[in-house]
Amino acid sequence: MLSNTHPIQIIIADDHELLRLGFINYLENQPKMKVVAEACNGEQLVRLTGMYKPDIVITDIRMPVMDGIKATRIIRSTYPLTNVIVFSFLISKYQAAALLDAGASGFVSKRAHPSELTHAVMAAMNNQP
């Protein structure tokens, strides 16, 4: 459930720096949202999740070193209070099934309007699909 006492803490993971910076800039300008860290690969994402224990992780699927599916599985099994939202240009049926099995809370297309990302964060915080 959404807390009124602290901002929603978020980690963003994408191997494209420009995209990460765009998402960070957008989320930092949303009420009660704070990006606490950013990662350029899945391995770094898992490590930063352990350090910060954020409310939400937003991750790409295709990243070097470790992909978003494996990172999601590790994060959800190790840090069950951290919700994972996946964003990608394309999500195949196989990837969607693998991400749901790994424990992802939701999906957002990188082509979506930025408000859809905000909606996905709020839905995940309130345990809604």
XYZ file of N, CA and C in Angstrom:
387
model
N 0.831 -1.183 0.000
C 0.000 0.000 0.000
C 0.872 1.242 0.000
N 0.417 2.251 -0.671
C 1.160 3.498 -0.797
C 1.269 4.194 0.546
N 2.492 4.578 0.894
C 2.754 5.252 2.155
C 2.751 6.758 1.949
N 2.184 7.480 2.899
C 2.178 8.935 2.838
C 3.433 9.522 3.459
N 4.262 8.703 4.091
C 5.395 9.228 4.834
C 6.680 9.341 4.036
N 6.858 8.563 3.012
C 8.091 8.663 2.238
C 7.797 8.519 0.748
N 8.659 9.099 -0.080
C 8.436 8.946 -1.528
C 8.641 7.497 -1.959
N 8.035 7.142 -3.061
C 8.225 5.820 -3.646
C 9.655 5.768 -4.157
N 10.429 4.825 -3.651
C 11.826 4.696 -4.059
C 11.924 3.752 -5.250
N 12.624 4.215 -6.290
C 12.658 3.513 -7.571
C 14.101 3.356 -8.043
N 14.389 2.194 -8.641
C 15.634 2.000 -9.379
C 15.257 1.755 -10.841
N 15.965 2.410 -11.744
C 15.760 2.266 -13.183
C 16.929 1.470 -13.760
N 16.628 0.482 -14.624
C 17.686 -0.287 -15.286
C 17.445 -0.349 -16.787
N 18.407 0.140 -17.534
C 18.391 0.057 -18.993
C 19.817 0.253 -19.465
N 20.199 -0.456 -20.502
C 21.572 -0.324 -20.985
C 21.785 0.897 -21.875
N 20.734 1.631 -22.167
C 20.845 2.859 -22.953
C 20.744 4.069 -22.020
N 21.860 4.766 -21.871
C 21.932 5.872 -20.914
C 20.909 6.962 -21.206
N 20.705 7.315 -22.447
C 19.764 8.374 -22.787
C 18.345 8.016 -22.342
N 17.948 6.771 -22.548
C 16.622 6.332 -22.101
C 16.518 6.374 -20.575
N 17.560 5.885 -19.891
C 17.557 5.929 -18.416
C 17.374 7.358 -17.933
N 18.146 8.270 -18.509
C 18.078 9.666 -18.067
C 16.699 10.271 -18.320
N 16.081 9.901 -19.432
C 14.732 10.378 -19.720
C 13.713 9.876 -18.701
N 13.790 8.590 -18.387
C 12.880 8.026 -17.386
C 13.128 8.643 -16.012
N 14.389 8.804 -15.668
C 14.730 9.399 -14.369
C 14.183 10.817 -14.291
N 14.417 11.604 -15.320
C 13.927 12.984 -15.330
C 12.412 13.030 -15.179
N 11.720 12.174 -15.912
C 10.263 12.145 -15.826
C 9.799 11.756 -14.420
N 10.332 10.662 -13.889
C 9.880 10.171 -12.582
C 10.226 11.123 -11.441
N 11.382 11.769 -11.530
C 11.779 12.715 -10.481
C 10.838 13.912 -10.411
N 10.128 14.179 -11.491
C 9.178 15.291 -11.518
C 7.761 14.871 -11.150
N 7.584 13.621 -10.755
C 6.279 13.133 -10.312
C 6.180 13.261 -8.802
N 5.011 13.625 -8.299
C 4.846 13.738 -6.845
C 5.139 12.412 -6.146
N 5.866 12.479 -5.070
C 6.136 11.339 -4.194
C 6.916 10.208 -4.856
N 7.717 10.515 -5.869
C 8.565 9.503 -6.492
C 10.016 9.967 -6.437
N 10.921 9.039 -6.111
C 12.338 9.348 -5.990
C 13.133 8.219 -6.613
N 13.932 8.532 -7.630
C 14.828 7.538 -8.225
C 16.082 7.510 -7.366
N 16.334 6.374 -6.729
C 17.460 6.255 -5.798
C 18.722 5.707 -6.451
N 18.577 5.052 -7.622
C 19.745 4.499 -8.298
C 19.377 4.149 -9.732
N 20.418 3.966 -10.537
C 20.229 3.525 -11.915
C 21.264 2.460 -12.230
N 20.862 1.524 -13.092
C 21.739 0.406 -13.462
C 21.786 0.278 -14.975
N 22.924 -0.203 -15.480
C 23.070 -0.383 -16.924
C 23.021 -1.857 -17.335
N 22.893 -2.761 -16.358
C 22.740 -4.186 -16.673
C 22.049 -4.884 -15.504
N 21.608 -6.109 -15.737
C 20.859 -6.836 -14.723
C 21.643 -7.172 -13.476
N 22.915 -7.478 -13.638
C 23.747 -7.797 -12.476
C 23.875 -6.583 -11.547
N 24.106 -5.430 -12.139
C 24.193 -4.197 -11.355
C 22.839 -3.897 -10.700
N 21.753 -4.150 -11.410
C 20.417 -3.935 -10.866
C 20.185 -4.770 -9.616
N 20.535 -6.042 -9.662
C 20.354 -6.925 -8.507
C 21.176 -6.415 -7.322
N 22.421 -6.029 -7.587
C 23.293 -5.518 -6.519
C 22.719 -4.233 -5.908
N 22.268 -3.312 -6.750
C 21.715 -2.048 -6.246
C 20.398 -2.267 -5.501
N 19.622 -3.245 -5.940
C 18.380 -3.567 -5.230
C 18.693 -4.029 -3.816
N 19.728 -4.815 -3.655
C 20.151 -5.248 -2.319
C 20.629 -4.090 -1.463
N 21.274 -3.122 -2.068
C 21.782 -1.967 -1.314
C 20.656 -1.020 -0.898
N 19.745 -0.725 -1.826
C 18.718 0.301 -1.581
C 17.373 -0.250 -1.138
N 17.099 -1.506 -1.473
C 15.796 -2.125 -1.181
C 14.640 -1.185 -1.563
N 14.556 -0.847 -2.848
C 13.538 0.098 -3.305
C 12.136 -0.502 -3.279
N 11.159 0.368 -3.397
C 9.770 -0.079 -3.513
C 9.517 -0.681 -4.895
N 10.124 -0.058 -5.913
C 9.884 -0.427 -7.305
C 11.204 -0.501 -8.060
N 11.323 -1.500 -8.925
C 12.398 -1.576 -9.896
C 11.734 -1.516 -11.261
N 12.256 -0.667 -12.135
C 11.781 -0.592 -13.515
C 12.936 -1.033 -14.391
N 12.734 -2.112 -15.131
C 13.843 -2.702 -15.886
C 13.490 -3.027 -17.325
N 14.487 -2.918 -18.166
C 14.382 -3.383 -19.544
C 14.546 -4.898 -19.541
N 14.187 -5.548 -20.631
C 14.380 -6.993 -20.743
C 15.786 -7.297 -21.247
N 16.142 -6.697 -22.355
C 17.434 -6.990 -22.999
C 18.511 -6.052 -22.476
N 19.408 -6.624 -21.683
C 20.541 -5.875 -21.145
C 21.748 -6.800 -21.123
N 22.945 -6.219 -21.159
C 24.145 -7.053 -21.096
C 24.357 -7.641 -19.697
N 25.230 -8.583 -19.590
C 25.666 -9.259 -18.366
C 24.556 -10.153 -17.810
N 23.382 -9.592 -17.540
C 22.231 -10.370 -17.067
C 20.977 -9.689 -17.606
N 20.073 -10.461 -18.206
C 18.867 -9.849 -18.761
C 17.839 -9.530 -17.671
N 16.815 -8.806 -18.064
C 15.789 -8.377 -17.119
C 14.949 -9.511 -16.556
N 14.796 -10.591 -17.307
C 14.015 -11.730 -16.813
C 14.737 -12.392 -15.642
N 16.021 -12.683 -15.812
C 16.786 -13.308 -14.731
C 16.884 -12.356 -13.533
N 17.123 -11.069 -13.798
C 17.206 -10.095 -12.704
C 15.878 -10.021 -11.942
N 14.764 -10.052 -12.668
C 13.441 -10.022 -12.024
C 13.261 -11.232 -11.120
N 13.625 -12.402 -11.614
C 13.478 -13.633 -10.828
C 14.291 -13.540 -9.531
N 15.527 -13.072 -9.622
C 16.385 -12.955 -8.439
C 15.829 -11.916 -7.473
N 15.441 -10.762 -7.997
C 14.927 -9.688 -7.140
C 13.659 -10.127 -6.418
N 12.720 -10.707 -7.136
C 11.448 -11.091 -6.514
C 11.627 -12.209 -5.491
N 12.601 -13.100 -5.716
C 12.799 -14.183 -4.745
C 13.614 -13.712 -3.535
N 14.495 -12.752 -3.733
C 15.360 -12.285 -2.651
C 14.765 -11.097 -1.901
N 14.070 -10.235 -2.618
C 13.487 -9.012 -2.033
C 11.999 -8.957 -2.379
N 11.184 -9.786 -1.747
C 9.776 -9.914 -2.144
C 8.946 -8.641 -1.979
N 9.413 -7.672 -1.221
C 8.671 -6.422 -1.063
C 8.950 -5.427 -2.191
N 9.917 -5.738 -3.043
C 10.232 -4.883 -4.185
C 9.446 -5.357 -5.398
N 8.607 -4.487 -5.941
C 7.848 -4.804 -7.147
C 8.686 -4.482 -8.372
N 8.501 -5.257 -9.437
C 9.258 -5.068 -10.672
C 8.292 -4.745 -11.809
N 8.583 -3.646 -12.480
C 7.855 -3.261 -13.692
C 8.846 -3.372 -14.843
N 8.430 -4.006 -15.908
C 9.287 -4.194 -17.070
C 8.859 -3.235 -18.164
N 9.842 -2.561 -18.766
C 9.536 -1.750 -19.933
C 10.433 -2.192 -21.073
N 9.837 -2.249 -22.251
C 10.568 -2.717 -23.420
C 9.832 -2.242 -24.662
N 10.547 -2.194 -25.791
C 9.879 -1.852 -27.043
C 8.938 -2.968 -27.457
N 9.400 -4.198 -27.358
C 8.604 -5.355 -27.740
C 8.697 -6.416 -26.660
N 7.563 -6.989 -26.319
C 7.540 -8.113 -25.389
C 6.804 -9.251 -26.092
N 7.520 -10.330 -26.360
C 6.903 -11.484 -27.011
C 6.030 -12.232 -26.002
N 5.202 -13.130 -26.503
C 4.372 -13.953 -25.617
C 5.257 -14.776 -24.683
N 6.377 -15.281 -25.218
C 7.311 -16.067 -24.406
C 7.896 -15.206 -23.285
N 8.352 -14.008 -23.648
C 8.934 -13.113 -22.639
C 7.896 -12.705 -21.590
N 6.674 -12.416 -22.024
C 5.618 -12.036 -21.084
C 5.356 -13.171 -20.094
N 5.283 -14.392 -20.596
C 5.054 -15.544 -19.720
C 6.224 -15.725 -18.755
N 7.453 -15.586 -19.269
C 8.640 -15.727 -18.420
C 8.691 -14.645 -17.353
N 8.313 -13.435 -17.703
C 8.335 -12.325 -16.739
C 7.259 -12.496 -15.666
N 6.085 -12.931 -16.069
C 5.033 -13.196 -15.077
C 5.468 -14.310 -14.141
N 6.061 -15.356 -14.704
C 6.568 -16.468 -13.896
C 7.671 -15.994 -12.941
N 8.471 -15.020 -13.383
C 9.556 -14.480 -12.560
C 9.039 -13.538 -11.472
N 7.780 -13.094 -11.598
C 7.192 -12.242 -10.565
C 7.020 -10.782 -10.918
N 7.138 -10.427 -12.197
C 6.947 -9.028 -12.597
C 5.537 -8.563 -12.245
N 5.440 -7.314 -11.805
C 4.151 -6.731 -11.430
C 3.415 -6.137 -12.618
N 4.160 -5.747 -13.654
C 3.512 -5.131 -14.801
C 4.483 -4.883 -15.934
N 3.913 -4.439 -17.070
C 4.675 -4.162 -18.279
C 4.272 -2.799 -18.796
N 5.240 -2.062 -19.330
C 4.970 -0.791 -19.989
C 5.813 -0.752 -21.258
N 5.178 -0.428 -22.359
C 5.903 -0.291 -23.609
C 6.708 1.000 -23.587
N 7.901 0.961 -24.150
C 8.707 2.178 -24.253
C 8.062 3.182 -25.207
N 7.072 2.733 -25.956
C 6.340 3.623 -26.865
C 5.130 4.259 -26.179
N 4.839 3.859 -24.959
C 3.655 4.347 -24.242
C 3.832 5.808 -23.823
N 2.740 6.448 -23.543
C 2.771 7.803 -22.992
C 3.383 7.722 -21.597
N 4.199 8.686 -21.203
C 4.838 8.633 -19.881
C 3.863 8.436 -18.719
N 2.644 8.911 -18.859
C 1.670 8.744 -17.766
C 1.378 7.269 -17.496
N 1.564 6.414 -18.505
C 1.353 4.977 -18.291
C 2.400 4.401 -17.339
N 3.603 4.947 -17.366
C 4.637 4.515 -16.429
C 4.246 4.915 -15.008
N 3.777 6.141 -14.852
C 3.310 6.597 -13.535
C 2.173 5.723 -13.039
N 1.234 5.413 -13.925
C 0.099 4.560 -13.553
C 0.586 3.176 -13.130
N 1.554 2.609 -13.857
C 2.078 1.281 -13.520
C 2.769 1.298 -12.153
N 3.512 2.360 -11.854
C 4.171 2.471 -10.545
C 3.122 2.521 -9.436
N 2.111 3.352 -9.606
C 1.074 3.482 -8.573
C 0.291 2.178 -8.411
N -0.011 1.509 -9.515
C -0.732 0.230 -9.450
C 0.101 -0.803 -8.694
N 1.393 -0.879 -9.007
C 2.256 -1.837 -8.322
C 2.343 -1.529 -6.828
N 2.408 -0.257 -6.480
C 2.479 0.126 -5.066
C 1.201 -0.245 -4.321
N 0.093 -0.279 -5.028
C -1.188 -0.613 -4.419
C -1.595 -2.054 -4.695
N -0.614 -2.868 -5.155
C -0.834 -4.298 -5.434
C -1.995 -4.531 -6.393
N -2.055 -3.690 -7.434
C -3.080 -3.832 -8.457
C -2.405 -4.237 -9.755
N -3.118 -4.971 -10.610
C -2.529 -5.358 -11.916
C -2.403 -4.172 -12.845
